[in-house]
Structures are given as structure tokens and as C-alpha cells.
Amino acid sequence: MRTSRGIALLAAGMVAAASSAQAQSVKPMTPPVAAKAASTTDPRVGLKGGLYDAASAAKGLKLLSTTPKSAKLDGDGGARGLTFANSDLAFKAPYVYQGNFSGFQIWNMANPSKPVLTSVEVCATGQGDPSVWGNLLFISSESTGDRTDCGTQGVTDRISMDRMVGVRIYDISDPAHPKKVKDVQTCRGSHTHTVVPDPKDKGVVYIYVSGSAGVRPEEELAGCKDLPAEDVNGARFRIEIIKVEIAHPENAKVVSFGRILDGLAPVTQHGQAPADIAEAKAAAAAAAAAAANPEAAAGRGGRGGRGGRGGPEAAPTGPNQCHDVTLYPEMGVGAGACGGYGVLIDIKDPLNPKRLQAVGDTNFAFWHSATFNNDASKLLFTDEWGGGTSPKCRSDDPIEWGADAVFTVKGSNMTQGAFFKMAASQTKTENCVAHNGSLIPVPGRDIMGQGWYQGGLNLVDFTDAAHPFEIAYFDRGPVDVNKLTTAGYWGAYYYNGLLYGSEIARGIDVFELTPTDWLSQNEIDAAKLVKFVQFNPQMQPKATWPAAFPVVRSYVDQLVRGSGIAAARSTEINAAIDAAEKATGAARKTALEKLAGDLAKDATTAKDGARVKLLIGAVKNLANATK
């Protein structure tokens, strides 16, 4: 199988591969009613705390391994704050690239039960989101103390040629010895970035840079001007676009800008939650002490987990930068999560992205990241209310705040569906809010793995935009039950059959999916058939499935679970599939062709005729692939 634009898809097994599990005891299920408040009885509530000995709760996920971060990126170990926080992940089998606020780590996952640290690079980033493309690794750098020579002494001068804020490029042809080949300086650094290939030139990729630092002095980097929103020469209200010649990354430079935020009005946000109001009263009571120690007081209050958001205060405007930009090149669209707005983007010309629609919602405090479903007909935005360092999953926090919002997408228009939030009540010492994730490629369903910081990680089914719900989870107790500590899952990403969790304080976790009432073994096996050579969460590749029995059986399981076809008829269909699988050659082909013909009748009478048509397509593919 292949996807276009240079993302090669590994062969996904024999086209007529036998399913590991045949007809299963899948039963009709009714999706749970949407939570109206956080649960206080969920198995995840009240877990014992601890850095490496915390209790855990799981459903539908098996922890294969948990591996601490390198001591080089955490000193003597432990949760030592944002300076040594793990961040995002990128994948190129068998390696996983893990960003850190002080550098990055490269893990060999050939044996996911025993990851091996291949190399670690100490080079301050301020966040360090990674992406890979071929033999190149891109690392975001945003803190104004980051240096070109990766020295740990920082940069204190207002103007300095030693400062490095932008995107670092490494040659990773030898993962054990990554070599920095270029620092691409940008006006506001790189909080996050997104790689997208040139649609016509396979030798070129572009990097969309979202930087949220203050605008650098023009004396330090030419062309950086802090100008009003209406002035197109300003460094705010735009995405910087870097061109990278893959064969000559040393020539990489900023070549264009995407002004997708022009004209957006300031937005109104919701107020404080009950717990925050109570905390504010407590803080007011301590104001005298803070005033007596102004230096210490000045050190608090940043957004923390997302790096510096410096820059001069100005009159209220719409957002002047996006946080994450997710690009789906095969569908020609992108989505910017841009603080006060979610933005749908046309990226058919990647050097000139155009805004199609911007949406806002007072329930959202900070539009943070976005994920399309596989056919780009739905879009899930996350709200990082509290910046990732605050506890926003408390029992009395509104369930719509700090949540996901699901939209349907038709053409250039988004229509809002429902909210979803991990609904297990967390303590005030657990930073928790919606964060990053990626699709689980189950045919016929829209499922996303997602991190919720110390709220754990989970799998969310958003096939019905009006009724998303949770189908699996894993969570640990707080790192420290007595003190708020920034930790938990930065993101949860599915790659080639496994789910990876980047744990901010603890390291990296690997999971395998296990069957439940909401996810059958056939669906898990079908998802495993989708394999990518490389994967960057902010650049979505399109999943396609080979002709295989697990794919066929997945659709039947979904028809049974959703009561989409009469029970007696599903039994007959499963029997026919069993018989076809036991046959070989021409006999199998004939059996599958007959089944496809019989199913055509069901498509007109079944409750879920649309899914029956998907099943017919999978059966025909399998018949055509049978020799």
C-alpha cells in the first residue's frame, strides 16, 4: 500500500491474510450517554500516587513497557519541571524520536517491550517538538536562551548572534550519532512545526512554523518587525514557511508566510471555574506575602507546558499565531488551532495557504491542536484550558471546558457537533486537560488515541460527531499527591500496531490494544495492517487497508455491535466468511463473489445500509485479490 507525496506505506501483509480471530462474540451495544460532569466513581479516581510506583487503572490497553527518560535530560532523575519535560513524538521505524525541553532522545523500538535508548542530544529547545522526514530530523526551538552551539549557559543579551530560535535540522542517517546541519532562525521561534511535502517536487519539503515568542529585534534577525495586525510586513499574524531541499538541508531558509489570521476579531472566553475562584480567593489572602517577595512572585504564572509566550502586550486583537497546524496533504486541507479560533485551511498550494473558515466557541479557552478523521469529513479540536500545567479535570470543572470539540466538514464549512472530555475526576495536584493524539486506523470508525496529561491517555470514538465517547483508557495516580507537578501524557500516538505515550516526567510508555465490547480483535488486527515508514502527528497520512479478512470481519463486527443488520443475517454472513477463509484459490474467490452478491440485497434492507456497502467493498477487494 502507498500514500502519495513521499510517505511510503509498508506492505501490509498478504492480501488474503487470514484473520487471527474469526467470528467473535461481539454483541449489540448502545453508546454511553454523554457525561454531564466528571465521575467520582470511575476506576481512575483515587489512584495511589508516586513517580515510578503510582497505581494504575486500564481498560482496553495493555502496558508493554515503561522506560524512564535519559538521566542526561533529567539530571538525577525525577520530575524536575519544565526544563527537563518530555514533549512530542515522531516515528520512523524502528525508531521513536522524543522531544524534550532540553534536547531530544532517540529510542529503538524493535522490541517494544524493551526500548533501547539509541542516543540523547542535550540542546535546549524550550519545547523540542520533533518531526522526521527521510534522514532528517527537525526540532522546534523557542526559548530565547537557546543557543546555536547548544551550550547550557543560555543567552542573556537582548541582541545576540548566539541565540537560536527557530527550527534545528539534524542528519539522522546514523541515529546513534545525529548531526546538526542547520539552524533555521525565525522571528518568533518555533513552538511547534509541521512538515508538508512539495506536491510536485519530491526533493523538497516545507515546514510550517508556529512561534509564540516575542518578535526578535531586527538587529538580531533581519526582517523581524513587530507591527500592527493590518501591516502585512509584521512578524505577527502569520505562519513562517521554511523550504528544505532534502539533499541539501544546509540551504534551508524561510521562503514564505501564511497569513491565515487576518481580520479575525478578538474573542470572548469563559470565566473561572468554581475551584479556580476558590483558589483566587486563597491567592488574594496570600497577596501580602507575595508583595513582600516580588522576585519570587514574578517567576510564577506562565503557561508553562507550552513554553514562553512572550512579547509585548497590545490592544486586544484576534489570535496572532496558531499553536498547532495539522496538515493533511492528501486531502488538500489543514487545520490551525490558533488560540481563540479553529481554522480550516486550503493547502493545495503549500506556499500560499488560505483560510476557508474560522470558528470560535466561548467554551474553548485555547484552541490547541486538531485531528482530521481519515476522509477529512470530521475534525476534532482540543482545548488546552489552563495551558497544560493546571488541574482542569476536577470534579466541579465544567465538562465542556478543557475538552475536545468535534466538527463535521463539508467543503469549506465546519459544523460543530458535541464536546468530549475525559470524565474521570482528577485531583488538584494533577495537571489535566485535552492534549495531543492521533487516529487509530480501524476501518469504518473514527477513533483517536489522546493524551490528557495526568488524566492519563484514552481512545475516543468520534464516528458520530454528535456523540463521541471513550472506549479505552490508561491512567496512573499523581506524581506527587501533595504538590502540583507537571507530568503525564503529552500525547498518545498510534504507530504500526502500538500506542505510544510520551510521559512528561516519567519517560515513554508503549501499549498494545486489547479487545473489549467496543473494539474487537478483528478491528485491532485490521488497524495493525496499516503501517507507515514514518509518521509525524501534525502531518496526517491517509490510511488505506489491504484486502484482508480482518478488514471484512471488522465491518461485520460493527454491524452486529450497532444492530445495523438483523442478528440472524449477521450469523449467516459470518458463516459465509468462515467458509471462504477455509477455502483456497478459485473456490475462495467464488465464495467471496457470491457473498458480495448476496450482501447487495442487504444494503437495501439493513438498518445500516451504508456500512453494508463498506463491507461489500471489502469483500470484493478480497475476491479480486484472491488468485
XYZ file of C-alpha atoms in Angstrom:
627
model
C 0.000 0.000 0.000
C 1.085 3.522 -0.578
C 0.125 7.006 0.187
C 1.128 9.875 -2.019
C 3.596 12.709 -1.550
C 6.516 10.617 -0.439
C 5.060 8.867 2.576
C 5.628 5.263 1.747
C 3.336 2.734 3.286
C 4.876 -0.582 4.154
C 3.464 -3.712 2.654
C 0.562 -4.704 4.804
C 0.800 -8.428 4.653
C -0.654 -10.914 2.242
C -3.782 -9.641 0.567
C -5.668 -12.694 1.591
C -4.122 -12.891 5.020
C -6.138 -14.968 7.395
C -7.687 -13.215 10.330
C -6.249 -14.167 13.684
C -9.706 -14.194 15.161
C -12.708 -15.329 13.263
C -16.290 -14.637 14.130
C -16.328 -13.306 17.679
C -18.889 -12.892 20.371
C -19.497 -9.264 19.521
C -22.825 -8.165 20.912
C -25.127 -5.229 20.282
C -24.124 -2.205 22.302
C -25.588 1.218 22.935
C -23.062 4.055 23.211
C -22.877 5.502 26.728
C -24.769 8.665 27.491
C -22.551 11.741 27.357
C -21.229 12.679 30.783
C -22.657 15.841 32.301
C -19.944 16.026 34.966
C -16.736 14.313 35.952
C -17.171 10.912 37.550
C -16.068 10.352 41.132
C -16.570 6.582 40.948
C -14.514 5.785 37.857
C -11.687 3.238 38.454
C -9.185 6.015 37.674
C -10.294 8.086 40.649
C -8.193 7.905 43.812
C -5.188 6.034 42.405
C -2.112 5.890 44.628
C 0.489 8.464 43.674
C 4.206 8.229 43.008
C 6.780 8.945 40.347
C 7.556 5.357 39.389
C 5.374 3.409 41.803
C 1.992 5.008 41.228
C -1.036 2.756 40.955
C -2.713 2.486 37.574
C -6.046 1.623 36.013
C -6.592 0.384 32.482
C -9.314 -0.702 30.112
C -8.668 -1.975 26.606
C -4.936 -1.197 26.787
C -2.026 -3.322 27.985
C 1.144 -1.600 29.104
C 4.067 -3.351 27.395
C 6.842 -1.198 28.775
C 7.604 1.999 30.619
C 11.105 3.401 30.274
C 12.489 6.387 32.202
C 13.945 9.311 30.300
C 17.700 9.594 29.961
C 19.476 10.924 33.053
C 21.092 13.478 30.735
C 17.686 15.085 30.291
C 16.616 14.887 33.893
C 19.775 15.163 35.930
C 19.472 12.922 38.918
C 16.063 11.718 37.803
C 12.558 12.597 38.749
C 10.076 15.245 37.880
C 12.328 18.265 37.680
C 9.999 20.660 35.982
C 9.591 22.033 32.518
C 13.320 22.450 31.922
C 13.531 18.690 31.526
C 9.994 17.909 30.380
C 9.464 15.364 27.635
C 7.301 16.657 24.805
C 6.123 15.303 21.471
C 6.994 12.227 19.407
C 7.871 11.412 15.795
C 8.278 7.979 14.264
C 10.444 6.229 11.713
C 10.597 2.501 12.339
C 12.196 1.113 14.339
C 12.954 4.453 16.000
C 10.834 6.830 18.032
C 12.063 10.405 18.375
C 11.067 12.055 21.643
C 11.394 15.780 22.172
C 12.405 17.333 25.465
C 12.641 20.923 26.665
C 16.408 20.346 26.945
C 17.035 18.259 23.820
C 15.744 15.002 22.366
C 16.056 11.236 22.684
C 16.060 8.516 20.031
C 14.580 5.175 21.073
C 14.982 1.886 19.239
C 11.591 0.153 19.488
C 12.495 -3.035 17.622
C 11.434 -4.757 20.832
C 8.680 -2.516 22.221
C 8.758 -4.423 25.499
C 12.361 -3.340 25.993
C 13.039 0.014 24.302
C 16.704 0.848 23.873
C 17.971 4.407 24.124
C 19.982 4.829 20.949
C 21.138 8.377 21.549
C 20.357 11.504 23.513
C 21.138 15.056 22.491
C 21.402 17.834 25.061
C 20.489 21.105 23.360
C 17.911 23.393 24.970
C 14.714 23.830 22.964
C 12.023 25.368 25.114
C 9.780 22.521 23.963
C 11.504 20.472 21.295
C 8.652 19.167 19.150
C 10.192 16.758 16.606
C 9.397 15.691 13.036
C 11.218 13.284 10.752
C 11.499 13.103 7.000
C 13.819 10.556 5.477
C 17.174 11.056 7.145
C 16.319 14.466 8.523
C 15.063 15.337 11.985
C 13.502 18.735 12.678
C 13.380 20.110 16.232
C 11.462 23.211 17.349
C 13.355 25.755 19.432
C 11.660 28.722 21.045
C 13.207 29.826 24.308
C 15.254 32.969 23.915
C 18.057 31.398 25.948
C 18.571 28.614 23.384
C 21.961 28.728 21.734
C 23.349 27.897 18.314
C 26.162 25.894 19.947
C 23.732 24.075 22.288
C 25.667 25.381 25.281
C 23.873 25.258 28.589
C 24.917 28.756 29.685
C 21.962 30.351 27.900
C 21.790 33.790 26.234
C 21.243 36.864 28.314
C 21.959 39.711 25.880
C 18.938 41.328 24.231
C 20.689 41.045 20.900
C 22.953 38.071 20.323
C 24.122 36.065 17.336
C 24.430 33.076 19.676
C 20.649 32.873 20.089
C 18.812 30.099 18.243
C 15.053 30.292 17.997
C 13.533 28.540 15.024
C 13.964 25.015 13.683
C 17.076 22.899 14.073
C 17.780 20.338 11.373
C 19.710 17.143 12.112
C 21.047 14.416 9.860
C 19.855 11.134 11.412
C 21.232 8.744 8.812
C 23.086 7.307 11.817
C 20.537 7.532 14.665
C 23.259 6.749 17.165
C 25.086 9.904 16.141
C 22.662 12.613 14.997
C 24.478 15.546 13.433
C 23.134 19.100 13.391
C 23.379 20.506 9.881
C 21.397 23.741 10.042
C 19.729 26.229 12.355
C 16.890 27.999 10.577
C 16.260 31.191 12.513
C 12.721 32.588 12.635
C 11.248 35.790 14.010
C 9.241 34.239 16.850
C 10.938 30.898 17.299
C 9.159 27.604 16.836
C 6.710 26.451 19.453
C 5.506 23.737 17.100
C 6.008 22.986 13.431
C 4.517 20.866 10.668
C 6.270 19.206 7.736
C 4.498 19.055 4.381
C 5.975 17.782 1.093
C 6.035 19.796 -2.099
C 3.246 18.292 -4.253
C 5.413 18.416 -7.389
C 8.998 18.069 -6.191
C 9.798 15.011 -4.079
C 13.111 16.572 -3.210
C 11.537 19.418 -1.250
C 9.552 19.675 1.953
C 8.172 22.764 3.649
C 7.931 23.418 7.350
C 5.076 25.488 8.737
C 6.399 27.216 11.855
C 4.163 28.319 14.706
C 6.196 30.538 17.012
C 4.755 32.208 20.059
C 7.782 34.012 21.486
C 8.055 37.761 21.223
C 9.240 39.262 17.944
C 13.033 39.334 17.836
C 14.820 42.658 17.357
C 15.521 43.353 13.712
C 19.142 43.969 14.683
C 19.330 40.282 15.605
C 17.411 38.856 12.654
C 16.708 40.984 9.611
C 13.093 41.353 8.604
C 11.612 40.766 12.040
C 9.234 43.649 12.690
C 6.646 43.931 15.432
C 3.906 45.780 13.584
C 0.124 46.183 13.901
C -2.138 43.435 12.632
C -3.072 45.290 9.456
C 0.556 45.628 8.342
C 1.486 42.546 6.297
C 5.174 43.186 6.924
C 4.826 42.382 10.610
C 6.046 39.143 12.173
C 2.789 38.521 13.998
C -0.415 37.174 12.474
C 1.452 34.842 10.149
C 2.955 31.375 9.833
C 6.539 31.264 8.655
C 7.239 28.669 5.956
C 10.685 27.120 5.595
C 11.808 25.410 2.388
C 14.090 22.396 2.844
C 15.898 20.752 -0.055
C 16.188 17.207 1.242
C 19.533 16.649 -0.465
C 20.846 19.977 0.802
C 19.290 20.794 4.149
C 22.102 23.246 4.784
C 20.315 25.579 2.331
C 17.049 25.605 4.279
C 15.517 29.045 4.824
C 12.247 30.901 5.320
C 10.694 31.450 1.883
C 7.066 32.378 2.507
C 4.418 33.327 5.040
C 0.878 32.157 5.573
C -1.417 34.958 6.698
C -4.395 32.862 7.698
C -5.365 35.015 10.683
C -6.005 38.349 9.011
C -9.139 40.137 10.132
C -10.159 37.824 12.943
C -11.810 39.669 15.782
C -10.898 39.336 19.466
C -12.783 36.530 21.163
C -14.605 36.246 24.447
C -13.641 33.450 26.780
C -15.480 31.863 29.633
C -14.792 32.872 33.195
C -13.250 30.922 36.006
C -14.307 27.520 37.250
C -15.536 27.164 40.852
C -12.238 25.669 42.015
C -10.301 28.479 40.355
C -12.457 31.089 42.069
C -11.740 29.472 45.402
C -8.048 29.348 44.600
C -8.096 33.006 43.596
C -9.560 33.902 46.964
C -6.788 31.946 48.639
C -4.231 33.686 46.475
C -5.654 37.054 47.453
C -5.202 36.109 51.072
C -1.524 35.420 50.325
C -1.018 38.631 48.349
C 0.773 40.361 51.165
C 3.366 37.616 51.296
C 3.835 37.749 47.525
C 4.272 41.517 47.654
C 6.971 41.075 50.238
C 8.834 38.809 47.808
C 8.203 40.299 44.352
C 11.027 38.413 42.671
C 9.524 35.064 43.537
C 6.091 36.277 42.570
C 7.345 37.329 39.131
C 8.511 33.806 38.472
C 5.025 32.357 38.592
C 2.057 32.435 36.322
C 3.404 31.423 32.896
C 1.624 28.978 30.672
C 4.471 26.634 31.376
C 3.926 23.470 29.417
C 3.747 25.240 26.148
C 6.897 27.276 26.506
C 7.216 31.018 26.639
C 4.520 33.191 25.228
C 6.443 36.372 25.465
C 6.060 39.544 23.510
C 4.706 42.975 24.269
C 1.161 43.465 25.439
C -1.040 45.103 22.862
C -4.610 46.144 22.293
C -6.973 43.191 22.005
C -6.843 41.511 18.620
C -7.685 38.175 17.184
C -5.023 35.470 17.507
C -1.595 36.466 16.223
C -0.328 32.910 15.899
C -1.507 29.338 15.732
C -0.496 26.819 18.327
C -0.636 23.688 16.201
C -1.225 23.431 12.479
C -2.257 19.969 11.294
C -1.811 19.371 7.589
C -3.471 16.628 5.575
C -1.781 16.964 2.178
C -3.575 14.065 0.513
C -6.871 15.815 1.148
C -5.522 19.297 0.399
C -6.594 20.693 3.750
C -5.145 21.754 7.042
C -6.456 22.880 10.401
C -4.982 25.542 12.612
C -5.674 25.536 16.312
C -4.983 29.189 16.813
C -5.679 30.230 20.379
C -9.072 31.853 20.002
C -10.148 30.106 16.819
C -10.147 26.818 14.991
C -9.254 27.479 11.373
C -9.849 25.319 8.294
C -7.159 25.866 5.664
C -6.752 25.150 1.961
C -3.170 23.912 1.445
C -3.303 22.802 -2.184
C -0.579 25.382 -2.742
C 1.511 24.804 0.390
C 3.427 28.047 -0.079
C 0.194 30.040 -0.032
C -2.234 28.530 2.480
C -5.671 30.126 2.514
C -8.218 30.316 5.305
C -11.534 28.697 4.446
C -13.375 29.192 7.725
C -12.653 30.157 11.311
C -14.821 29.058 14.225
C -14.880 30.111 17.848
C -16.679 28.951 20.977
C -16.804 30.532 24.406
C -16.397 27.081 25.949
C -12.905 26.950 24.484
C -10.162 28.845 26.293
C -7.265 27.932 23.999
C -7.625 26.154 20.657
C -4.597 23.925 20.859
C -4.455 21.071 18.348
C -6.502 19.440 15.604
C -7.006 15.974 14.131
C -8.947 15.065 10.979
C -10.647 11.733 10.575
C -9.395 9.625 7.701
C -11.616 11.049 4.959
C -11.389 14.596 6.352
C -15.150 14.773 6.859
C -14.697 15.402 10.589
C -12.281 17.479 12.582
C -11.540 17.258 16.280
C -10.097 20.300 18.038
C -8.686 20.268 21.569
C -8.861 22.995 24.200
C -5.777 23.371 26.373
C -7.571 25.346 29.059
C -5.013 26.239 31.713
C -2.004 25.745 29.449
C -1.283 22.165 30.382
C 0.184 22.921 33.783
C -3.094 23.312 35.644
C -5.569 20.821 37.071
C -8.621 21.224 34.854
C -10.284 17.827 35.295
C -11.546 18.394 38.819
C -14.927 17.125 39.882
C -16.583 20.536 39.598
C -14.930 21.716 36.395
C -17.477 22.146 33.590
C -17.323 19.096 31.348
C -17.324 21.270 28.208
C -14.209 23.197 29.288
C -10.771 21.823 28.508
C -12.394 19.265 26.228
C -12.471 18.167 22.600
C -14.937 19.673 20.138
C -15.916 17.612 17.105
C -16.900 19.247 13.819
C -18.222 17.844 10.581
C -16.507 19.210 7.494
C -18.212 19.644 4.148
C -16.333 21.572 1.512
C -15.083 24.738 3.121
C -17.535 24.683 6.019
C -17.329 23.257 9.522
C -20.409 22.468 11.586
C -19.998 21.938 15.303
C -21.038 18.681 16.901
C -20.527 17.675 20.515
C -17.845 18.084 23.163
C -15.957 15.221 24.734
C -13.835 15.261 27.869
C -12.082 12.504 29.784
C -14.600 12.224 32.590
C -12.685 10.623 35.476
C -12.318 13.250 38.192
C -8.676 14.132 38.878
C -7.099 15.776 41.905
C -5.838 19.322 42.220
C -2.255 18.008 42.096
C -2.749 16.549 38.627
C -2.358 18.830 35.618
C -5.067 17.629 33.281
C -6.698 18.933 30.115
C -7.225 17.847 26.497
C -3.970 17.373 24.608
C -2.411 15.632 21.617
C -3.295 12.424 19.812
C -3.661 10.584 16.522
C -6.047 8.261 14.723
C -6.318 4.544 15.386
C -6.847 3.181 11.833
C -9.875 0.967 12.386
C -11.803 0.710 9.096
C -15.290 2.158 9.291
C -14.740 4.079 12.511
C -13.139 7.340 13.651
C -11.073 6.583 16.752
C -8.353 8.741 18.243
C -5.752 7.976 20.899
C -5.258 11.051 23.075
C -3.156 12.269 25.989
C -4.718 14.158 28.914
C -1.525 14.913 30.862
C -2.003 13.408 34.348
C -5.529 12.482 33.328
C -3.864 9.588 31.504
C -4.491 8.602 27.903
C -7.511 7.132 26.227
C -9.199 6.130 22.975
C -12.107 8.287 21.838
C -14.648 7.189 19.228
C -15.904 10.236 17.324
C -17.535 8.404 14.411
C -20.746 10.205 15.358
C -19.781 13.859 15.681
C -22.813 14.420 17.861
C -21.901 11.645 20.276
C -18.188 10.993 20.864
C -17.400 8.553 23.651
C -14.489 6.801 25.345
C -13.681 3.167 24.549
C -10.349 2.563 26.365
C -8.006 4.243 28.835
C -4.870 4.046 30.968
C -4.104 6.276 33.927
C -1.724 6.492 36.847
C -2.013 8.251 40.156
C -0.418 11.684 40.508
C 3.351 12.050 40.546
C 3.004 13.831 43.892
C -0.226 13.670 45.853
C 0.738 16.741 47.873
C 2.065 19.076 45.201
C 1.003 20.020 41.700
C 3.706 18.637 39.419
C 3.729 18.957 35.641
C 3.665 15.416 34.320
C 1.502 12.957 32.441
C 0.940 12.253 28.757
C 1.962 14.948 26.325
C 0.468 12.877 23.572
C -0.725 9.402 22.656
C 0.112 8.241 19.150
C -0.666 5.042 17.280
C 2.110 3.796 15.046
C 2.336 0.443 13.272
C 0.204 -1.520 15.687
C 1.105 0.025 19.024
C 0.152 3.082 21.059
C 2.990 5.258 22.371
C 2.669 7.704 25.229
C 5.209 10.448 25.821
C 5.227 10.920 29.581
C 6.486 14.351 30.573
C 8.184 13.304 33.803
C 8.357 9.538 33.686
C 9.682 8.700 30.215
C 7.977 6.781 27.424
C 5.276 4.098 27.560
C 4.255 1.536 24.943
C 0.816 -0.087 24.842
C -0.993 -2.652 22.801
C -4.729 -2.565 22.256
C -6.777 -5.375 23.754
C -10.318 -6.353 22.756
C -13.347 -5.038 24.613
C -17.047 -4.742 23.875
C -16.196 -1.564 21.963
C -13.194 -2.825 19.996
C -12.987 -6.345 18.644
C -9.866 -8.366 17.924
C -10.782 -8.179 14.242
C -10.776 -4.368 14.402
C -7.441 -4.385 16.245
C -5.986 -6.748 13.640
C -7.302 -4.571 10.795
C -5.695 -1.483 12.340
C -2.385 -3.343 12.535
C -2.448 -3.800 8.763
C -1.806 -0.079 8.311
C 1.896 0.643 8.587
C 3.828 3.783 7.781
C 7.546 4.145 7.224
C 7.459 7.461 9.052
C 4.804 9.365 10.930
C 4.595 12.910 12.263
C 1.459 13.630 14.269
C 0.887 17.079 12.757
C 1.054 15.777 9.185
C -1.697 13.255 8.736
C -1.178 10.455 6.230
C -4.181 8.717 4.723
C -4.749 5.189 5.931
C -5.768 2.512 3.455
C -6.314 -1.134 4.185
C -5.236 -4.152 2.150
C -7.660 -6.832 1.020
C -7.766 -8.990 4.121
C -10.191 -10.971 6.235
C -9.737 -8.807 9.378
C -10.989 -5.817 7.386
C -14.061 -7.735 6.214
C -14.755 -9.030 9.692
C -14.362 -5.572 11.203
C -17.334 -4.300 9.235
C -19.424 -7.309 10.279
C -18.494 -6.736 13.933
C -19.586 -3.120 13.609
C -22.896 -4.122 12.054
C -23.508 -6.503 14.951
C -22.428 -4.022 17.620
C -24.580 -1.263 16.183
C -27.544 -3.549 15.393
C -27.082 -2.461 11.812
C -28.287 -5.749 10.413
C -30.580 -8.499 11.654
C -28.849 -10.888 14.036
C -29.799 -13.975 12.025
C -28.381 -12.426 8.892
C -25.066 -11.485 10.560
C -24.723 -15.106 11.671
C -25.156 -16.242 8.061
C -22.613 -13.668 6.857
C -20.034 -14.757 9.418
C -20.574 -18.389 8.403
C -20.025 -17.475 4.762
C -16.828 -15.603 5.637
C -15.603 -18.563 7.698
C -16.211 -20.890 4.771
C -14.455 -18.576 2.321
C -11.455 -18.284 4.602
C -11.141 -22.052 4.850
C -11.248 -22.378 1.066
C -8.364 -21.544 -1.233
C -7.791 -20.299 -4.748
C -10.740 -20.307 -7.120
C -13.090 -21.764 -4.520
C -12.377 -18.874 -2.160
C -12.805 -16.335 -4.927
C -16.138 -17.840 -5.942
C -17.348 -17.872 -2.345
C -16.423 -14.236 -1.837
C -18.065 -13.143 -5.081
C -21.248 -14.925 -4.080
C -21.159 -13.278 -0.661
C -20.730 -9.845 -2.229
C -23.740 -10.504 -4.436
C -25.850 -11.632 -1.503
C -24.838 -8.579 0.516
C -26.107 -6.270 -2.211
C -29.606 -7.219 -1.148
C -28.804 -6.440 2.491
C -27.579 -2.966 1.561
C -31.133 -2.013 0.632
C -32.842 -3.502 3.670
C -30.396 -3.328 6.568
C -30.665 -0.583 9.166
C -27.067 0.436 8.443
C -27.018 0.074 4.691
C -24.037 2.407 4.352
C -21.864 0.087 6.426
C -23.092 -2.920 4.460
C -21.808 -1.157 1.335
C -18.412 -0.759 3.003
C -18.496 -4.471 3.766
C -19.340 -5.256 0.151
C -16.357 -3.207 -0.994
C -14.033 -5.075 1.375
C -15.396 -8.462 0.239
C -14.974 -7.541 -3.432
C -11.420 -6.345 -2.801
C -10.645 -9.639 -1.165
C -12.207 -11.603 -4.016
C -10.278 -9.606 -6.608
C -7.029 -10.179 -4.708
C -7.595 -13.928 -4.490
C -5.676 -15.916 -7.086
